[in-house]
Coordinates of C-alpha atoms in Angstrom, one line a residue:
M88 CA -18.9 5.6 10.5
E89 CA -16.7 7.7 8.3
R90 CA -13.9 6.2 8.2
I91 CA -9.8 7.8 9.2
R92 CA -7.8 7.7 7.5
F93 CA -4.5 9.2 8.7
F94 CA -2.5 7.1 11.2
S95 CA -2.3 8.5 14.8
K96 CA 1.1 9.9 16.5
K97 CA 0.3 7.2 19.4
Q98 CA 0.1 4.6 16.2
K99 CA 3.5 5.2 14.8
Q100 CA 5.0 5.6 17.7
E101 CA 3.9 2.6 19.3
H102 CA 4.5 0.8 15.7
S103 CA 8.1 1.7 15.2
S104 CA 8.8 0.3 18.9
A105 CA 7.7 -3.2 17.8
V106 CA 9.9 -2.9 14.4
G107 CA 12.3 -0.4 14.7
E108 CA 13.5 2.9 13.2
G109 CA 13.2 4.2 9.8
C110 CA 12.1 2.3 6.5
E111 CA 10.2 -0.5 6.3
W112 CA 11.9 -1.9 3.1
E113 CA 14.3 -4.7 2.4
T114 CA 16.9 -5.0 -0.8
S115 CA 17.0 -8.0 -3.2
K116 CA 19.8 -9.1 -0.9
G117 CA 18.0 -8.9 2.9
Q118 CA 18.5 -6.0 3.9
R119 CA 16.9 -2.8 5.0
C120 CA 16.1 0.9 2.9
E121 CA 18.5 3.2 5.1
N122 CA 16.0 5.9 4.2
K123 CA 14.9 7.7 7.7
R124 CA 12.6 10.1 6.1
I125 CA 10.0 7.6 6.7
E126 CA 5.8 8.0 6.6
A127 CA 2.9 5.6 7.3
D128 CA 2.3 3.6 4.9
H129 CA -1.6 0.7 4.6
V130 CA 0.0 -2.3 3.5
V131 CA -3.8 -2.4 1.8
P132 CA -3.7 0.8 0.4
F133 CA -7.0 2.6 2.0
S134 CA -8.4 3.1 -1.6
K135 CA -8.7 -0.2 -1.9
G136 CA -10.9 -0.5 1.7
G137 CA -7.6 -1.0 4.1
E138 CA -8.6 -0.3 7.6
T139 CA -6.4 2.7 8.9
E140 CA -5.1 0.3 12.7
E141 CA -1.3 -1.3 13.3
E142 CA -1.5 -4.4 12.0
N143 CA -2.3 -2.8 8.1
M144 CA 0.6 0.0 8.9
L145 CA 4.4 0.4 7.0
M146 CA 6.6 2.5 7.1
S147 CA 8.0 3.2 4.5
C148 CA 10.4 6.4 2.8
L149 CA 8.6 8.5 -0.1
V150 CA 11.0 6.3 -2.4
H151 CA 9.6 3.3 -1.2
H152 CA 6.2 5.0 -0.9
A153 CA 5.8 6.1 -4.3
L154 CA 6.6 2.3 -5.7
K155 CA 4.2 0.6 -4.0
H156 CA 1.3 2.9 -5.1
L157 CA 3.1 2.8 -8.8
L158 CA 2.9 -0.7 -8.5
D159 CA -0.3 -0.5 -7.4
G160 CA -1.2 1.4 -10.1
E161 CA -2.0 4.0 -9.1
T162 CA -0.4 6.9 -10.8
Y163 CA -2.5 10.1 -9.0
S164 CA -0.5 8.3 -5.7
A165 CA 2.6 8.1 -6.6
N166 CA 2.6 10.8 -8.5
L167 CA 1.3 13.2 -5.2
I168 CA 4.0 11.7 -3.5
K169 CA 7.3 12.0 -6.2
R170 CA 6.4 16.1 -5.6
R171 CA 7.5 15.7 -2.0
M172 CA 10.7 14.3 -2.7
T173 CA 14.5 15.9 -2.7
P174 CA 16.4 15.8 -6.3
Q175 CA 18.0 12.6 -4.5
E176 CA 15.2 10.9 -3.4
L177 CA 13.4 11.7 -6.8
Q178 CA 16.8 9.7 -8.3
D179 CA 16.5 6.4 -6.5
Y180 CA 12.8 6.7 -7.8
E181 CA 13.8 6.7 -10.6
D182 CA 16.5 3.0 -11.0
L183 CA 13.9 1.2 -9.1
V184 CA 11.1 2.0 -11.8

C-alpha cells in the first residue's frame, strides 16, 4: 500500500480546531509564534517513516518548518521551503540560524 504524504484539508481543519490557529512553535519565553502563514508538517518526518496522521501533525510557519528540517539534517528540504519565503520571513529565518 502506498503511503500518503500530504495531510488532507479535513485533517488540517480538525487539527487547527484542536490546537488553535497559527504556527504551533513557541518562543523561548513560551509565547506562540505569531506568523499566520502556515502549513501542515510532520513531527516525525515523512522521509523518516512519519505517518500522515493528525497525531503526527504540527502546523508551522515557513520559518519554523524550514528550521525544523535544518535541525533534522535535511538541508535540501529546508532550502526548498526557503524558496517560498517572503523577504521578511527569510530574514527571520537567517536571524534564527
